[in-house]
Amino acid sequence: MAAVKQPLEPRDKPCDPPGALPYGRQWLDGDDIEAVVRVLRGDWLTQGPLVVAFEEALAAACGARHAVAVSSGTAALHLACLAAGVGPGDFGITSPITFVASANCVAYCGGIPGFADIDPRTACLDPAALDEACARRRPKVILPVDFAGQPADLPAIQAVARRHGALVIEDAAHALGASYEHQGRWFQAGSCAHADLAILSFHPVKHITTGEGGAVLTNSPELFARLQRLRTHGITRDAALLTRQDGPWYHEQHDLGFNYRITDIQCALGLAQLRKLDRFVERRRDLVERYRAALADHADELELLLEGPGKRSSYHLLVAQIRGGTDRRRRVFEAMAARQIRCQVHYIPVHLQPWYRRHHGTRAGDFPRAEAYYAGCLSLPLFPAMADDDVDRVADALRTTLARS
Ligand SMILES: *Cc1c(COP(=O)(O)O)cnc(C)c1O
């Protein structure tokens, strides 16, 4: 139920009650819709030329050599783990402050998901805590999450991974369009300059959307070939790999893969969206600056999670830490909702989820910094189609609410 809108015109949201603000939503223009309709009038609905075109555009946008577009960010995580060789009994470490998929993907492969605590300044995986966790049990893969759009400390995490013989899968679902500095040079999230693989998601709340969709990025030709095979049932037609050649129809299944294909319909939308990425990121950054200015006088009540030195965040989320404990955060959340401002909480620490407690024996107290972060975090509405007035309305409501809570 996407609204058609032209760049930077006022919102038109038929699904929400008048004036309600979600924490995030897509932005679709006439050119997005025309691109999809063109595919519907053509020959290829899936696995046509637009999949490859979208992959090439994604790789170029992130500064990576290869991209494999798939049906969701979760499928991308699953394939990245399989390509990295995660199998039964293999250990994988991620941050507790993430969407459950970043940890589930290890379990999909029969592996054992584990965690290391966050750096409270960034809410990203802390390289020192990661190093300790690796020393206790050697992981096959490490999955740093570029939380809220700020790249994790990827160079330090890669150094830890190398020391322990693990591969790095960067979960860049929040960070398309972000970058970070290392030794005087800037690198893009998803470039795989300090990771073996990286994944993106194109869910409607993310930077660009294909409805559902995701991608894996890599600079390795071997991982690229494996990912392409795994996306389509593990089937290959590559003459160099076939054990026989029965005729022009002949193909072989070499791995147990999946149908994680994305359609040409979705890739047409993705290509049209990608052309707007820079504008989307600039708009998000402008809105964050407006929030920062509007809330600057309330630093004793709330702290915004902003980009740190050497980081350029693409701000998938703007998270406020509400001081005064988890009951106060809840009161603020509810009071904002009563004003039609739909904040969110990102995230409930994954190790506290009942499935993880039951199957992996995790407990409250295991990752105290992640738990302290969770107790106060509140994601404020942030998406490119928001008007400046919307930010002012949220900031006013927050000030009033904090004064009463
Ligand atoms: C959205 C998201 C995913 C999963 O993406 P889907 O496309 O919804 O499957 C994975 N990791 C993080 C951190 C995300 O935010």
Coordinates of C-alpha atoms and ligand atoms in Angstrom, one line a residue:
M1 CA 0.0 0.0 0.0
A2 CA 2.8 2.4 -0.9
A3 CA 1.9 6.0 -1.4
V4 CA 3.0 7.6 -4.7
K5 CA 5.0 10.7 -4.0
Q6 CA 7.4 13.0 -5.7
P7 CA 10.7 13.9 -3.9
L8 CA 10.4 15.9 -0.8
E9 CA 6.7 16.6 -1.1
P10 CA 4.4 16.1 1.9
R11 CA 3.6 12.7 3.1
D12 CA 0.4 10.9 1.9
K13 CA -0.2 7.8 4.0
P14 CA -3.5 6.1 3.3
C15 CA -2.7 3.2 5.7
D16 CA -2.2 5.2 8.9
P17 CA -4.7 7.2 10.9
P18 CA -4.3 10.8 9.8
G19 CA -1.1 12.2 11.2
A20 CA 0.3 9.0 12.7
L21 CA 4.0 8.7 12.4
P22 CA 5.6 5.2 12.1
Y23 CA 9.3 4.7 13.0
G24 CA 10.2 4.0 9.4
R25 CA 8.6 3.4 6.0
Q26 CA 9.4 3.2 2.3
W27 CA 9.5 6.0 -0.2
L28 CA 8.1 5.2 -3.6
D29 CA 7.9 7.6 -6.6
G30 CA 6.3 7.4 -10.0
D31 CA 9.6 6.2 -11.5
D32 CA 9.6 3.2 -9.1
I33 CA 6.1 2.2 -10.2
E34 CA 6.8 2.7 -13.9
A35 CA 10.0 0.5 -13.6
V36 CA 7.9 -2.3 -12.1
V37 CA 5.1 -2.0 -14.7
R38 CA 7.6 -2.2 -17.5
V39 CA 8.7 -5.6 -16.2
L40 CA 5.1 -6.8 -16.0
R41 CA 4.7 -5.9 -19.7
G42 CA 7.8 -7.7 -20.7
D43 CA 9.0 -11.4 -21.0
W44 CA 10.9 -12.0 -17.8
L45 CA 9.2 -12.0 -14.4
T46 CA 12.1 -13.7 -12.6
Q47 CA 15.8 -14.4 -13.3
G48 CA 15.9 -12.0 -16.2
P49 CA 18.4 -9.3 -17.1
L50 CA 17.4 -7.0 -14.2
V51 CA 18.7 -9.3 -11.5
V52 CA 22.2 -9.0 -12.9
A53 CA 21.8 -5.3 -13.5
F54 CA 20.7 -4.8 -9.9
E55 CA 23.6 -6.9 -8.6
E56 CA 26.1 -4.9 -10.6
A57 CA 24.6 -1.6 -9.4
L58 CA 24.7 -2.8 -5.8
A59 CA 28.3 -4.0 -6.0
A60 CA 29.3 -0.6 -7.5
A61 CA 27.3 1.3 -4.9
C62 CA 29.1 -0.5 -2.0
G63 CA 32.5 -0.7 -3.6
A64 CA 32.5 -4.5 -3.5
R65 CA 33.5 -6.8 -6.5
H66 CA 30.4 -9.1 -6.5
A67 CA 26.8 -9.1 -5.3
V68 CA 24.3 -11.9 -5.2
A69 CA 20.7 -10.6 -4.9
V70 CA 18.3 -12.9 -3.0
S71 CA 14.8 -13.1 -1.6
S72 CA 15.4 -11.5 1.8
G73 CA 18.1 -10.3 4.1
T74 CA 17.6 -13.4 6.2
A75 CA 18.2 -15.6 3.1
A76 CA 21.3 -13.5 2.5
L77 CA 22.6 -14.3 6.0
H78 CA 21.8 -18.0 5.6
L79 CA 23.7 -18.2 2.3
A80 CA 26.6 -16.2 3.6
C81 CA 27.0 -18.7 6.5
L82 CA 26.7 -21.7 4.2
A83 CA 29.3 -20.1 1.8
A84 CA 31.6 -19.5 4.8
G85 CA 31.4 -23.2 5.5
V86 CA 29.3 -23.1 8.7
G87 CA 28.1 -26.6 9.4
P88 CA 26.9 -28.8 12.3
G89 CA 28.6 -27.8 15.6
D90 CA 30.3 -24.8 14.2
F91 CA 30.3 -21.7 16.5
G92 CA 29.3 -18.2 15.3
I93 CA 29.4 -15.0 17.3
T94 CA 27.2 -11.9 16.7
S95 CA 26.0 -8.9 18.8
P96 CA 23.0 -9.4 21.2
I97 CA 21.7 -6.0 19.9
T98 CA 20.4 -7.0 16.5
F99 CA 17.5 -8.5 14.7
V100 CA 17.2 -12.2 15.5
A101 CA 18.1 -13.2 11.9
S102 CA 21.8 -12.3 12.5
A103 CA 22.1 -15.2 15.0
N104 CA 19.4 -17.5 13.6
C105 CA 21.4 -17.9 10.4
V106 CA 24.2 -19.8 12.2
A107 CA 21.5 -22.2 13.7
Y108 CA 20.0 -22.7 10.2
C109 CA 23.3 -24.4 9.2
G110 CA 23.3 -26.6 12.3
G111 CA 25.8 -24.3 14.0
I112 CA 25.8 -22.8 17.5
P113 CA 25.0 -19.1 17.7
G114 CA 26.9 -17.2 20.4
F115 CA 27.3 -13.6 21.4
A116 CA 29.8 -11.0 22.7
D117 CA 28.8 -7.8 24.5
I118 CA 28.5 -4.4 22.8
D119 CA 30.5 -1.2 23.1
P120 CA 27.9 1.1 24.8
R121 CA 29.1 4.1 22.8
T122 CA 28.0 2.5 19.5
A123 CA 25.8 -0.4 20.5
C124 CA 28.0 -2.4 18.1
L125 CA 30.1 -5.5 18.9
D126 CA 33.0 -4.6 21.2
P127 CA 36.3 -6.0 19.7
A128 CA 37.8 -6.7 23.1
A129 CA 34.7 -8.6 24.3
L130 CA 34.7 -10.5 21.0
D131 CA 38.3 -11.5 21.5
E132 CA 37.5 -12.9 24.9
A133 CA 34.6 -14.8 23.5
C134 CA 36.8 -16.2 20.7
A135 CA 39.4 -17.3 23.2
R136 CA 36.7 -19.3 25.1
R137 CA 35.4 -21.0 22.0
R138 CA 36.8 -20.6 18.5
P139 CA 34.2 -19.4 16.1
K140 CA 33.9 -20.3 12.4
V141 CA 32.2 -17.0 11.7
I142 CA 31.9 -13.6 13.3
L143 CA 28.8 -11.4 12.4
P144 CA 29.3 -7.8 13.3
V145 CA 26.2 -5.6 12.9
D146 CA 26.4 -2.0 11.7
F147 CA 23.8 -1.0 14.2
A148 CA 21.5 1.8 13.3
G149 CA 23.6 2.7 10.3
Q150 CA 27.0 3.2 11.9
P151 CA 29.6 0.7 10.7
A152 CA 30.9 -1.6 13.5
D153 CA 34.7 -1.4 14.2
L154 CA 35.3 -3.7 11.2
P155 CA 39.2 -3.3 11.0
A156 CA 39.5 -4.3 14.7
I157 CA 37.0 -7.1 14.3
Q158 CA 38.8 -8.4 11.2
A159 CA 42.0 -8.5 13.2
V160 CA 40.4 -10.5 16.0
A161 CA 38.8 -12.9 13.4
R162 CA 42.2 -13.5 11.7
R163 CA 43.8 -14.2 15.1
H164 CA 41.2 -16.9 15.7
G165 CA 40.9 -18.2 12.2
A166 CA 37.3 -17.1 11.6
L167 CA 35.6 -15.4 8.6
V168 CA 33.7 -12.1 9.0
I169 CA 30.2 -11.7 7.7
E170 CA 29.2 -8.0 8.1
D171 CA 25.5 -7.6 8.7
A172 CA 25.1 -4.3 6.9
A173 CA 21.3 -4.4 6.8
H174 CA 21.2 -1.0 8.6
A175 CA 24.1 0.6 6.8
L176 CA 23.7 0.8 3.0
G177 CA 25.3 4.2 2.1
A178 CA 27.4 4.4 5.3
S179 CA 31.2 4.6 5.5
Y180 CA 34.1 4.5 8.0
E181 CA 37.6 5.7 8.2
H182 CA 40.7 3.5 8.7
Q183 CA 44.3 4.7 8.6
G184 CA 43.4 7.8 6.7
R185 CA 41.2 6.1 4.1
W186 CA 37.4 5.9 3.9
F187 CA 35.7 2.5 3.2
Q188 CA 32.0 1.8 2.5
A189 CA 29.8 -0.5 4.5
G190 CA 29.4 -3.6 2.5
S191 CA 32.6 -3.1 0.6
C192 CA 34.2 -6.2 2.2
A193 CA 37.4 -4.2 2.7
H194 CA 37.4 -5.7 6.3
A195 CA 35.0 -8.6 5.9
D196 CA 34.8 -11.7 3.8
L197 CA 31.1 -11.3 3.1
A198 CA 28.5 -8.6 3.8
I199 CA 24.7 -8.7 3.7
L200 CA 22.0 -6.1 2.9
S201 CA 18.2 -6.2 3.4
F202 CA 15.6 -4.4 1.2
H203 CA 12.7 -4.7 3.6
P204 CA 10.5 -1.5 3.4
V205 CA 11.9 0.1 6.5
K206 CA 15.5 -0.2 5.2
H207 CA 17.3 2.4 3.1
I208 CA 16.0 1.1 -0.2
T209 CA 13.2 -1.5 -0.8
T210 CA 12.3 -4.3 -3.1
G211 CA 9.3 -5.3 -0.9
E212 CA 11.2 -8.3 0.4
G213 CA 14.8 -8.8 -0.7
G214 CA 18.4 -8.9 0.2
A215 CA 21.9 -9.3 -1.1
V216 CA 25.3 -10.8 -0.2
L217 CA 28.4 -8.9 -1.2
T218 CA 31.9 -10.4 -1.5
N219 CA 35.3 -9.7 -3.2
S220 CA 36.1 -13.4 -3.4
P221 CA 35.3 -15.1 -6.8
E222 CA 35.0 -18.5 -5.0
L223 CA 32.5 -17.3 -2.4
F224 CA 30.6 -15.5 -5.3
A225 CA 30.3 -18.8 -7.3
R226 CA 29.2 -20.7 -4.2
L227 CA 26.6 -18.1 -3.3
Q228 CA 25.1 -18.1 -6.8
R229 CA 24.9 -21.9 -6.8
L230 CA 23.3 -22.1 -3.3
R231 CA 20.7 -19.5 -4.3
T232 CA 19.3 -21.9 -6.9
H233 CA 19.2 -25.4 -5.3
G234 CA 23.0 -25.9 -5.6
I235 CA 22.6 -26.5 -9.3
T236 CA 25.3 -25.6 -11.8
R237 CA 25.6 -25.5 -15.6
D238 CA 29.3 -24.4 -15.5
A239 CA 30.9 -26.8 -18.0
A240 CA 34.2 -26.7 -16.0
L241 CA 32.4 -28.2 -13.0
L242 CA 30.1 -30.8 -14.7
T243 CA 31.1 -34.5 -14.2
R244 CA 29.5 -35.5 -17.6
Q245 CA 27.9 -33.8 -20.5
D246 CA 24.8 -35.5 -21.7
G247 CA 23.5 -32.6 -23.9
P248 CA 22.5 -29.0 -24.0
W249 CA 19.9 -29.5 -21.2
Y250 CA 22.4 -31.0 -18.8
H251 CA 23.0 -29.5 -15.3
E252 CA 24.1 -31.0 -12.0
Q253 CA 23.3 -30.4 -8.3
H254 CA 26.5 -30.1 -6.4
D255 CA 25.3 -28.7 -3.1
L256 CA 22.1 -28.7 -1.1
G257 CA 20.9 -25.2 -2.0
F258 CA 17.6 -23.4 -1.9
N259 CA 15.2 -21.3 -3.9
Y260 CA 16.3 -17.9 -2.6
R261 CA 15.9 -16.2 -5.9
I262 CA 14.7 -12.6 -6.2
T263 CA 12.4 -11.6 -9.1
D264 CA 13.0 -9.2 -12.0
I265 CA 9.9 -7.3 -10.7
Q266 CA 11.7 -6.7 -7.4
C267 CA 15.0 -5.9 -9.0
A268 CA 13.4 -3.3 -11.2
L269 CA 12.2 -1.6 -8.1
G270 CA 15.6 -2.0 -6.4
L271 CA 17.4 -0.4 -9.4
A272 CA 15.0 2.6 -9.3
Q273 CA 15.4 2.9 -5.5
L274 CA 19.2 2.6 -5.7
R275 CA 19.3 5.7 -7.9
K276 CA 17.8 7.7 -5.0
L277 CA 20.1 6.2 -2.3
D278 CA 22.3 9.3 -1.9
R279 CA 19.3 11.6 -1.5
F280 CA 17.7 9.2 1.0
V281 CA 20.9 9.1 3.1
E282 CA 21.3 12.9 2.9
R283 CA 17.7 13.4 4.0
R284 CA 18.1 11.0 6.9
R285 CA 21.2 12.8 8.0
D286 CA 19.5 16.2 7.8
L287 CA 16.6 14.9 9.8
V288 CA 19.0 13.6 12.5
E289 CA 20.7 17.0 12.7
R290 CA 17.3 18.6 13.2
Y291 CA 16.5 16.2 16.0
R292 CA 19.9 16.8 17.6
A293 CA 19.4 20.5 17.6
A294 CA 15.8 20.2 18.9
L295 CA 16.8 17.9 21.7
A296 CA 20.2 19.4 22.6
D297 CA 18.9 21.0 25.8
H298 CA 17.7 17.7 27.2
A299 CA 21.0 15.8 27.4
D300 CA 20.3 15.0 31.1
E301 CA 17.1 13.2 30.1
L302 CA 18.0 11.5 26.9
E303 CA 21.0 10.8 24.8
L304 CA 20.9 10.3 21.0
L305 CA 23.0 7.5 19.6
L306 CA 24.9 9.5 17.0
E307 CA 27.8 8.6 14.7
G308 CA 31.3 8.5 16.4
P309 CA 34.6 9.8 15.1
G310 CA 35.7 8.2 11.8
K311 CA 32.2 7.0 11.0
R312 CA 29.6 8.3 8.6
S313 CA 26.3 6.8 9.5
S314 CA 23.5 6.3 7.0
Y315 CA 21.1 6.4 10.0
H316 CA 18.7 3.5 9.5
L317 CA 17.5 4.3 13.0
L318 CA 17.8 7.2 15.4
V319 CA 17.9 5.7 18.9
A320 CA 17.5 7.8 22.0
Q321 CA 18.6 6.4 25.4
I322 CA 15.9 7.4 27.9
R323 CA 17.4 7.9 31.3
G324 CA 15.6 6.9 34.4
G325 CA 15.1 3.2 33.9
T326 CA 13.0 0.8 31.9
D327 CA 9.7 1.8 33.5
R328 CA 10.3 5.4 32.4
R329 CA 11.1 4.3 28.9
R330 CA 7.9 2.4 28.8
R331 CA 5.9 5.4 30.0
V332 CA 7.5 7.5 27.3
F333 CA 6.8 4.9 24.6
E334 CA 3.1 4.7 25.6
A335 CA 2.7 8.5 25.9
M336 CA 4.2 9.0 22.4
A337 CA 1.9 6.3 21.0
A338 CA -1.1 8.1 22.5
R339 CA 0.0 11.1 20.4
Q340 CA 0.1 8.9 17.2
I341 CA 3.9 8.8 17.3
R342 CA 4.9 5.2 16.8
C343 CA 8.4 4.7 18.3
Q344 CA 10.0 1.3 18.4
V345 CA 12.5 -0.6 20.5
H346 CA 15.6 -2.0 18.7
Y347 CA 16.3 -4.5 20.0
I348 CA 15.4 -7.0 22.7
P349 CA 18.8 -8.6 23.3
V350 CA 18.7 -11.9 21.2
H351 CA 20.2 -13.9 24.1
L352 CA 17.1 -13.2 26.2
Q353 CA 14.7 -14.6 23.6
P354 CA 13.0 -17.8 24.9
W355 CA 14.3 -19.9 22.0
Y356 CA 17.9 -18.9 22.8
R357 CA 17.4 -19.5 26.5
R358 CA 15.9 -22.9 25.8
H359 CA 18.3 -24.2 23.1
H360 CA 21.5 -22.3 24.0
G361 CA 21.3 -21.8 27.7
T362 CA 21.7 -18.0 27.6
R363 CA 20.5 -16.0 30.6
A364 CA 19.8 -12.5 31.9
G365 CA 23.1 -11.1 33.0
D366 CA 25.2 -12.8 30.3
F367 CA 25.8 -9.5 28.4
P368 CA 25.2 -6.7 30.9
R369 CA 26.1 -3.8 28.5
A370 CA 23.6 -5.0 25.9
E371 CA 20.9 -5.4 28.6
A372 CA 21.6 -1.9 30.0
Y373 CA 21.3 -0.5 26.5
Y374 CA 18.0 -2.3 26.0
A375 CA 16.6 -0.9 29.2
G376 CA 16.6 2.6 27.9
C377 CA 16.6 2.5 24.1
L378 CA 13.8 4.1 22.0
S379 CA 13.9 4.5 18.2
L380 CA 12.3 7.8 17.1
P381 CA 10.5 8.1 13.7
L382 CA 13.1 8.5 11.0
F383 CA 12.5 8.1 7.2
P384 CA 13.3 10.3 4.2
A385 CA 9.7 11.2 3.5
M386 CA 9.3 12.8 7.0
A387 CA 8.8 16.5 6.9
D388 CA 10.9 18.9 9.0
D389 CA 7.6 19.6 10.9
D390 CA 7.3 16.0 11.8
V391 CA 10.7 16.1 13.6
D392 CA 9.5 19.2 15.5
R393 CA 6.3 17.4 16.4
V394 CA 8.2 14.4 17.7
A395 CA 10.7 16.5 19.6
D396 CA 7.9 18.6 21.2
A397 CA 6.0 15.5 22.2
L398 CA 9.2 14.0 23.7
R399 CA 10.0 17.1 25.7
T400 CA 6.4 17.2 27.1
T401 CA 6.4 13.5 27.8
L402 CA 9.7 13.5 29.5
A403 CA 8.6 16.3 31.8
R404 CA 5.6 14.2 32.9
S405 CA 7.2 10.8 33.1
Ligands
LIG1 C1 16.2 -6.3 8.6 C2 17.4 -7.0 9.1 C3 17.8 -8.3 8.7 C4 16.9 -9.3 7.9 O1 16.4 -8.8 6.8 P1 15.0 -9.3 6.1 O2 15.2 -8.7 4.7 O3 13.9 -8.7 6.9 O4 15.1 -10.8 6.1 C5 18.9 -8.9 9.2 N1 19.7 -8.2 10.1 C6 19.4 -6.9 10.5 C7 20.3 -6.2 11.5 C8 18.2 -6.3 10.0 O5 17.8 -5.1 10.5

